mmCIF file of C-alpha atoms in Angstrom:
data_model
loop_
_atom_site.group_PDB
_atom_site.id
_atom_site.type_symbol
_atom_site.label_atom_id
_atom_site.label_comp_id
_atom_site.label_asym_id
_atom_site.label_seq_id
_atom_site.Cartn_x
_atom_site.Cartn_y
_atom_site.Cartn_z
ATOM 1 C CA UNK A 53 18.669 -20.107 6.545
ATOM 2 C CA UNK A 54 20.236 -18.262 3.847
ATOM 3 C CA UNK A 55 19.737 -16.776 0.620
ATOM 4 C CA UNK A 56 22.531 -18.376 -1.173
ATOM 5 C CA UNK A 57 21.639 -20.548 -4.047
ATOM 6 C CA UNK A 58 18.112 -18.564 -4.302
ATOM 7 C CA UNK A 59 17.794 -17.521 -8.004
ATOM 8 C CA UNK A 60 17.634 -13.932 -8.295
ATOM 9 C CA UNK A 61 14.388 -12.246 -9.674
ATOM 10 C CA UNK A 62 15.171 -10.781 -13.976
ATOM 11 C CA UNK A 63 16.782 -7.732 -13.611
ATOM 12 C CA UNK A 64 17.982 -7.356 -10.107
ATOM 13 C CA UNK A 65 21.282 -6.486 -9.562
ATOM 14 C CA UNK A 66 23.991 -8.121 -7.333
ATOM 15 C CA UNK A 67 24.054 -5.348 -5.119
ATOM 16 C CA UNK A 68 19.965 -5.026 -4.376
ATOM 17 C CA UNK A 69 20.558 -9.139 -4.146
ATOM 18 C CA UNK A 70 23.049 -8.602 -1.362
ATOM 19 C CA UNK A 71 21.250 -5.770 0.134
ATOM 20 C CA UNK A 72 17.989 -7.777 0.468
ATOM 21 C CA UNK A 73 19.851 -10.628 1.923
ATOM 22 C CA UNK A 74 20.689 -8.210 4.665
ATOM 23 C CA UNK A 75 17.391 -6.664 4.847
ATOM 24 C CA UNK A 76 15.549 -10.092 5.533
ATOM 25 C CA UNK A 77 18.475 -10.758 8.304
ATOM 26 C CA UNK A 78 16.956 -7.524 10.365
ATOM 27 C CA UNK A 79 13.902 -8.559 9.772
ATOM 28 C CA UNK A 80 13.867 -11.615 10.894
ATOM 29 C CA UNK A 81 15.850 -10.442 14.073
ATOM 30 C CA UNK A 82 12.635 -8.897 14.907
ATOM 31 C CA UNK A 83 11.192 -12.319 15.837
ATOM 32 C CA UNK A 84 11.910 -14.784 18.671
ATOM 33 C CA UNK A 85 13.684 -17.929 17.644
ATOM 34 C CA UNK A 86 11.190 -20.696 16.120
ATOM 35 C CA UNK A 87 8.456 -17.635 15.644
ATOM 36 C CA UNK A 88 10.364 -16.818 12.287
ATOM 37 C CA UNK A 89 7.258 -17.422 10.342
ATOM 38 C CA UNK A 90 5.479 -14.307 11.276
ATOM 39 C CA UNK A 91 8.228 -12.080 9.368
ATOM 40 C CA UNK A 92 6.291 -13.576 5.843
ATOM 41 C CA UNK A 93 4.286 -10.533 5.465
ATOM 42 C CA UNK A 94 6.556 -7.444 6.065
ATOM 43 C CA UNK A 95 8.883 -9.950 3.555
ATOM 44 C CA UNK A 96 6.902 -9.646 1.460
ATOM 45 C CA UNK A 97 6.389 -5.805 1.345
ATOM 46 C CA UNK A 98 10.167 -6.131 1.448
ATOM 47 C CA UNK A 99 10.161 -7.843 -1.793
ATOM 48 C CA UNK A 100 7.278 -5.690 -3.538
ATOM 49 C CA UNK A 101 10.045 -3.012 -2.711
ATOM 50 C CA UNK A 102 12.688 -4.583 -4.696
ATOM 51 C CA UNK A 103 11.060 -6.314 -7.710
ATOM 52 C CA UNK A 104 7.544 -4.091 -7.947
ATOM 53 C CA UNK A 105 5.812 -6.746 -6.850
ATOM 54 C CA UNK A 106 5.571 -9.987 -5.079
ATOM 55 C CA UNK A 107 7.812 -11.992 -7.691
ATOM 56 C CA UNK A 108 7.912 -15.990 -7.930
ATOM 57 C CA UNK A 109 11.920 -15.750 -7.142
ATOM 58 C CA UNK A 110 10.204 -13.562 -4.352
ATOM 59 C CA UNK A 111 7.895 -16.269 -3.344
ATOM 60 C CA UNK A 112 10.371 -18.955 -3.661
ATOM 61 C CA UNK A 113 13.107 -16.646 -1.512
ATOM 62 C CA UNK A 114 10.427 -16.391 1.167
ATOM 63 C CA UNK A 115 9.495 -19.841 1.686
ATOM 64 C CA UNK A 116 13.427 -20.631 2.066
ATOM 65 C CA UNK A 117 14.174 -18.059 4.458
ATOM 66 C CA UNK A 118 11.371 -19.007 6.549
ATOM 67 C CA UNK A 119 10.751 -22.746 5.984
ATOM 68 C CA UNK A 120 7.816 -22.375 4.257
ATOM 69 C CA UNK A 121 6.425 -24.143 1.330
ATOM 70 C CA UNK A 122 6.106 -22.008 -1.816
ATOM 71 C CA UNK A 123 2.217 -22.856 -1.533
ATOM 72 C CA UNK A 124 2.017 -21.259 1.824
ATOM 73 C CA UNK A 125 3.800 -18.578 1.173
ATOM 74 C CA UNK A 126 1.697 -17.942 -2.076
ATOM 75 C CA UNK A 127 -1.472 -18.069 0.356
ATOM 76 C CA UNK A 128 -0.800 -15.333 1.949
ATOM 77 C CA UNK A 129 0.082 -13.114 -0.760
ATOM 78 C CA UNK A 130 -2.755 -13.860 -2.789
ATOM 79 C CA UNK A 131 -5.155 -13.080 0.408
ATOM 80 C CA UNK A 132 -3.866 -9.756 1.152
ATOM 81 C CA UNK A 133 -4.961 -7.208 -1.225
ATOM 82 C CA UNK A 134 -1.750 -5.135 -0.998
ATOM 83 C CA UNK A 135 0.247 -7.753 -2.503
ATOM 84 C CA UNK A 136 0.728 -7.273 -6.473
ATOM 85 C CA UNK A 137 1.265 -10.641 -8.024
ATOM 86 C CA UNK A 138 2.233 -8.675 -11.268
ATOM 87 C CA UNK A 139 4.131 -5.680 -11.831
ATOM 88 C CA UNK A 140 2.764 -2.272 -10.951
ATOM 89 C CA UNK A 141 3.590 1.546 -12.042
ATOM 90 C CA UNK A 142 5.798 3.501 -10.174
ATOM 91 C CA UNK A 143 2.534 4.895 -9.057
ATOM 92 C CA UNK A 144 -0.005 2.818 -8.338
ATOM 93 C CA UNK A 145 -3.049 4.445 -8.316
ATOM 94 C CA UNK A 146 -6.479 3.181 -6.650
ATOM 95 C CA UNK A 147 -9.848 4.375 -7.263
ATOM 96 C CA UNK A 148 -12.325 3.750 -4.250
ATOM 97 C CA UNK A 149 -15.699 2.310 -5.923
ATOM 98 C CA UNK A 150 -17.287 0.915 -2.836
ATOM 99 C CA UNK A 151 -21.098 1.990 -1.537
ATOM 100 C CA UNK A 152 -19.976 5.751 0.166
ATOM 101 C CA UNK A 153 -17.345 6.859 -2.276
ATOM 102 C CA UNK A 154 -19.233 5.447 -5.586
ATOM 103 C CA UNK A 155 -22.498 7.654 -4.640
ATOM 104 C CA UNK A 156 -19.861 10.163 -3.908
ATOM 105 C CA UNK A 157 -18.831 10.259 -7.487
ATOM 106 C CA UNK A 158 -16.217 7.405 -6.766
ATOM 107 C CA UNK A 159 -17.553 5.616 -10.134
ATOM 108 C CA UNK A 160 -17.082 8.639 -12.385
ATOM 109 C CA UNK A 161 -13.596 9.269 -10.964
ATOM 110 C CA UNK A 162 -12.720 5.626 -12.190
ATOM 111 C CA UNK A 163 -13.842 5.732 -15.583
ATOM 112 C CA UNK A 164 -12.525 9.125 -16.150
ATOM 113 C CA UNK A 165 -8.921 7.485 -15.390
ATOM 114 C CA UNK A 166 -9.889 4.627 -17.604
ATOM 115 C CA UNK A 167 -10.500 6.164 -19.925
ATOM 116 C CA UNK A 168 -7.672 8.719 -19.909
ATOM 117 C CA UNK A 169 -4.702 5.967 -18.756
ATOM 118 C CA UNK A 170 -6.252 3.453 -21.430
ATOM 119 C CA UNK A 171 -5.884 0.984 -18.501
ATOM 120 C CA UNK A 172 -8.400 -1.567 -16.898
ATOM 121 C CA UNK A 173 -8.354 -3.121 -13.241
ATOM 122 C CA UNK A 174 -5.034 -4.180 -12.422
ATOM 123 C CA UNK A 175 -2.905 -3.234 -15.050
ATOM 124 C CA UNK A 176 0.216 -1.275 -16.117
ATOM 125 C CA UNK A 177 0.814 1.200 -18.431
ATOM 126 C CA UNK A 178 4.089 0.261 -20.901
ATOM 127 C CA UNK A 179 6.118 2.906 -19.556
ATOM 128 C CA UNK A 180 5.724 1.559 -16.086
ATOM 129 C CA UNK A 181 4.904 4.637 -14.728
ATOM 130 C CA UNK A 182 1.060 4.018 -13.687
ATOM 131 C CA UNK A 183 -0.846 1.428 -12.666
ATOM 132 C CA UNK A 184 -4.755 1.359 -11.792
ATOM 133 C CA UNK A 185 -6.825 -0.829 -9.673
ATOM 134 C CA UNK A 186 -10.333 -0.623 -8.371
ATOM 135 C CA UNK A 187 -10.600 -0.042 -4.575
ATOM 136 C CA UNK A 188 -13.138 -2.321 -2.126
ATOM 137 C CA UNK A 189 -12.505 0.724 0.545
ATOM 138 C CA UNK A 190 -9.826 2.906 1.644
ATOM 139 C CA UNK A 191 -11.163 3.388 5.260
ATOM 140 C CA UNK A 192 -11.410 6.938 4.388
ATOM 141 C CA UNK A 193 -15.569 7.220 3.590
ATOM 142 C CA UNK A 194 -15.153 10.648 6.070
ATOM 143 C CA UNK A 195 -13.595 12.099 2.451
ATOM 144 C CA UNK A 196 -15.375 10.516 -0.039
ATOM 145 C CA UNK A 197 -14.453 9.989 -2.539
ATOM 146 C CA UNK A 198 -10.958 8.752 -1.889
ATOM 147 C CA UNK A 199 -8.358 7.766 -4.277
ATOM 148 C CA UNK A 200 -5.257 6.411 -3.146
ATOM 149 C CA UNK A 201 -1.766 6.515 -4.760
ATOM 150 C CA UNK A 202 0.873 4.177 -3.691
ATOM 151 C CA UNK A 203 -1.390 3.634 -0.302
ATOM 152 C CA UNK A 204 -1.320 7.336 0.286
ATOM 153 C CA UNK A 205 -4.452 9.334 0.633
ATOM 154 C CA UNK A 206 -6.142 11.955 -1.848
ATOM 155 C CA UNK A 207 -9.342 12.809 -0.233
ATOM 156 C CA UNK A 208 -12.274 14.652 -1.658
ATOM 157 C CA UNK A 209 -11.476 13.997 -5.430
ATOM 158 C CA UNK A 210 -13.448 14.549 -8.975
ATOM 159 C CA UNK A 211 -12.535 13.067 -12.007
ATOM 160 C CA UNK A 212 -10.626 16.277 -13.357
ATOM 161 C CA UNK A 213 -8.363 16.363 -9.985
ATOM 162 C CA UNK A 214 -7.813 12.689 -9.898
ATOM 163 C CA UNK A 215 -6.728 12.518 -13.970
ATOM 164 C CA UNK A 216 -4.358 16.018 -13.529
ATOM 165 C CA UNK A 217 -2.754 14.055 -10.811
ATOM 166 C CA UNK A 218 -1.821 11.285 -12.967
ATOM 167 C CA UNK A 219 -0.513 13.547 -15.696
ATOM 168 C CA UNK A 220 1.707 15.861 -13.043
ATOM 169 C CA UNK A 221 3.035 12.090 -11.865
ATOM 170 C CA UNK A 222 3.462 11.386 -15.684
ATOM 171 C CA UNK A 223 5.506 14.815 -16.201
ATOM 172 C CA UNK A 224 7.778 13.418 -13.267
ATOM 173 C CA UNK A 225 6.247 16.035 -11.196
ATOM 174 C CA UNK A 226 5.863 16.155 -7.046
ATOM 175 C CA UNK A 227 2.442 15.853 -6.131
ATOM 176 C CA UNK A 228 1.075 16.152 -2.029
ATOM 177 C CA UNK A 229 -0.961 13.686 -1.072
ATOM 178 C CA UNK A 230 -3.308 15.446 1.317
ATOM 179 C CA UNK A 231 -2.274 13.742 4.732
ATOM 180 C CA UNK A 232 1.088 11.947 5.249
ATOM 181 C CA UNK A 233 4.238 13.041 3.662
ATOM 182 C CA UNK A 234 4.804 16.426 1.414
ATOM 183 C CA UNK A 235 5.409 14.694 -1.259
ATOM 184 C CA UNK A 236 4.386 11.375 -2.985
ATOM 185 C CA UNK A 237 6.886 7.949 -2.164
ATOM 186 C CA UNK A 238 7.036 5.561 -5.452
ATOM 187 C CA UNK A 239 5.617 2.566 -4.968
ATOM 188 C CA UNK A 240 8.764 0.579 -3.635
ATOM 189 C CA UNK A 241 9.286 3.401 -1.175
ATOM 190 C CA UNK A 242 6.705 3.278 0.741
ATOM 191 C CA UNK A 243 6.579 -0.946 -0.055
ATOM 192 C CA UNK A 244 10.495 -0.671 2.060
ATOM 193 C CA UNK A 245 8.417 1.422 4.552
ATOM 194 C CA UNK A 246 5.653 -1.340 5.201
ATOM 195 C CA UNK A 247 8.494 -3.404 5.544
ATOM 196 C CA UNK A 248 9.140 -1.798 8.665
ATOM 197 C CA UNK A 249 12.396 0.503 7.526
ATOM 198 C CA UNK A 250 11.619 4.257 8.418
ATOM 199 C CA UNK A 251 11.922 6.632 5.631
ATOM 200 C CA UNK A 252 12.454 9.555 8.236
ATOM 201 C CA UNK A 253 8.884 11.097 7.482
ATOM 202 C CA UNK A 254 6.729 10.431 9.746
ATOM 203 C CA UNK A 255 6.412 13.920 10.681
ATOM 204 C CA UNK A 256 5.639 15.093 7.571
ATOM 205 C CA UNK A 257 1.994 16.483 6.572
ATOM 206 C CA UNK A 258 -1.216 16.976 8.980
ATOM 207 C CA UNK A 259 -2.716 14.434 11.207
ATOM 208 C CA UNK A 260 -6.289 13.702 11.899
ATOM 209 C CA UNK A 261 -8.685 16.297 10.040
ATOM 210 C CA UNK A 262 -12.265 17.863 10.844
ATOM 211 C CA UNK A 263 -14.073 15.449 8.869
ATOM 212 C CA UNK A 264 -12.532 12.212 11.250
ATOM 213 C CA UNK A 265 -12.930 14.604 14.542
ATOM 214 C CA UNK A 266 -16.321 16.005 14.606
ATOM 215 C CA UNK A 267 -17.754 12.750 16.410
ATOM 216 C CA UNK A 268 -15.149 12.510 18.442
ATOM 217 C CA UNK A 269 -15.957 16.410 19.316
ATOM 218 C CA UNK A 270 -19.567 15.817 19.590
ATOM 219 C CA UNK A 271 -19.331 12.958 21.949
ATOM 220 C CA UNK A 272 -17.749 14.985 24.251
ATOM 221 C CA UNK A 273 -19.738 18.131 23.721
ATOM 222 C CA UNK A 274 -22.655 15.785 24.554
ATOM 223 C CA UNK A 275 -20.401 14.027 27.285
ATOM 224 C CA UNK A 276 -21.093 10.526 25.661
ATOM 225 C CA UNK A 277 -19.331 7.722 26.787
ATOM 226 C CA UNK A 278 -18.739 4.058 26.114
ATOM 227 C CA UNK A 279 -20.815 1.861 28.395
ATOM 228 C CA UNK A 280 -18.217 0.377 31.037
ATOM 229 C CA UNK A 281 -17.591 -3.472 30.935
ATOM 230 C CA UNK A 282 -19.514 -4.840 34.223
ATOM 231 C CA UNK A 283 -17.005 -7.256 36.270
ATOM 232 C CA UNK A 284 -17.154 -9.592 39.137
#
């Protein structure tokens, strides 16, 4: 199918029209013929790259290129809990409140940047710049508490160290994440790079740390291993 005759989202140009047209082409290529329907999801990262979030022209664009209904499109999106169905910051910014990192200090952290951004669950500050959401789990308890920032990690926080990072991204500052790349992606960056687009920096920043590794290292110290499947 193709995207002509698809309304465009408010406020996207011509140009990021005709480049997304060209984007969903590749993607799609990625998928045998009549299997089209499993590009929906890294579409619609693709299209929380362009608009901020997944947009109803987004939805609507979607369900056309892949013969979808707009219902079944709008399923998936509002399953997944990476998929904004309103606009977000530049930097989104989520505060890990589940079991480990709340007795960690993961509920201070939050209202701290509450109460500093003036923002509650899911919303956007008028400049655009921040957004804040409460966090089930980052899959990160080995650094509790965790916030993350446009899905990249900042282990071992406080509330001081998680509000001066939001003012150093307000000043239009760098800031590191602490594993992944040297400095933070926006939002739609690193939404083109879920797409499945590299952004060329994968070899950026540390890998695994201590904290993941030491019961990896004490399994082997102890020369555990996992019980072997019995077959016939």
């Amino acid at each position: 199918m193709s995207t002509t005759g698809t309304p465009a989202a408010p406020g996207r140009s011509p140009e990021a029209d005709a480049r997304l047209a060209a984007d969903i082409a590749e993607i799609k290529s990625r998928y045998p013929v009549g299997r089209e329907r499993s590009a929906l999801i890294p579409m619609l990262h693709l299209i929380q790259s362009v608009d901020g979030y997944v947009s109803p022209a987004g939805i609507a664009l979607c369900a056309q290129e892949l013969d979808l209904t707009r219902a079944e499109v709008s399923a998936v999106a509002t399953f997944y809990s990476q998929f904004r169905r309103h606009p977000v910051g530049t930097y989104h910014v989520g505060v890990c409140t589940n079991a480990l990192c709340a007795v960690m200090g993961g509920d201070e952290i939050w209202r701290a940047v509450a109460e500093y951004t003036g923002l509650g669950p899911d919303e956007t500050s008028e400049d655009g710049v921040i957004s804040v959401e409460r966090l089930e789990c980052n899959a990160a308890c080995d650094y509790a508490p965790v916030v993350m920032i446009n899905w990249e990690f900042f282990d071992n926080q406080t509330p001081a160290s998680a509000v001066e990072t939001i003012k150093a991204l307000q000043r239009g500052e760098d800031v590191a994440p602490t594993r992944g790349p040297e400095t933070l992606p926006t939002f739609r960056e690193n939404e083109r790079l879920l797409a499945g687009f590299e952004d060329g920096r994968a070899g950026e920043g540390g890998g695994a740390g201590e904290p993941s590794l030491r019961g990896l290292r004490i399994a082997r110290n102890q020369d555990w291993t996992a019980p072997k499947e019995e077959t016939k």
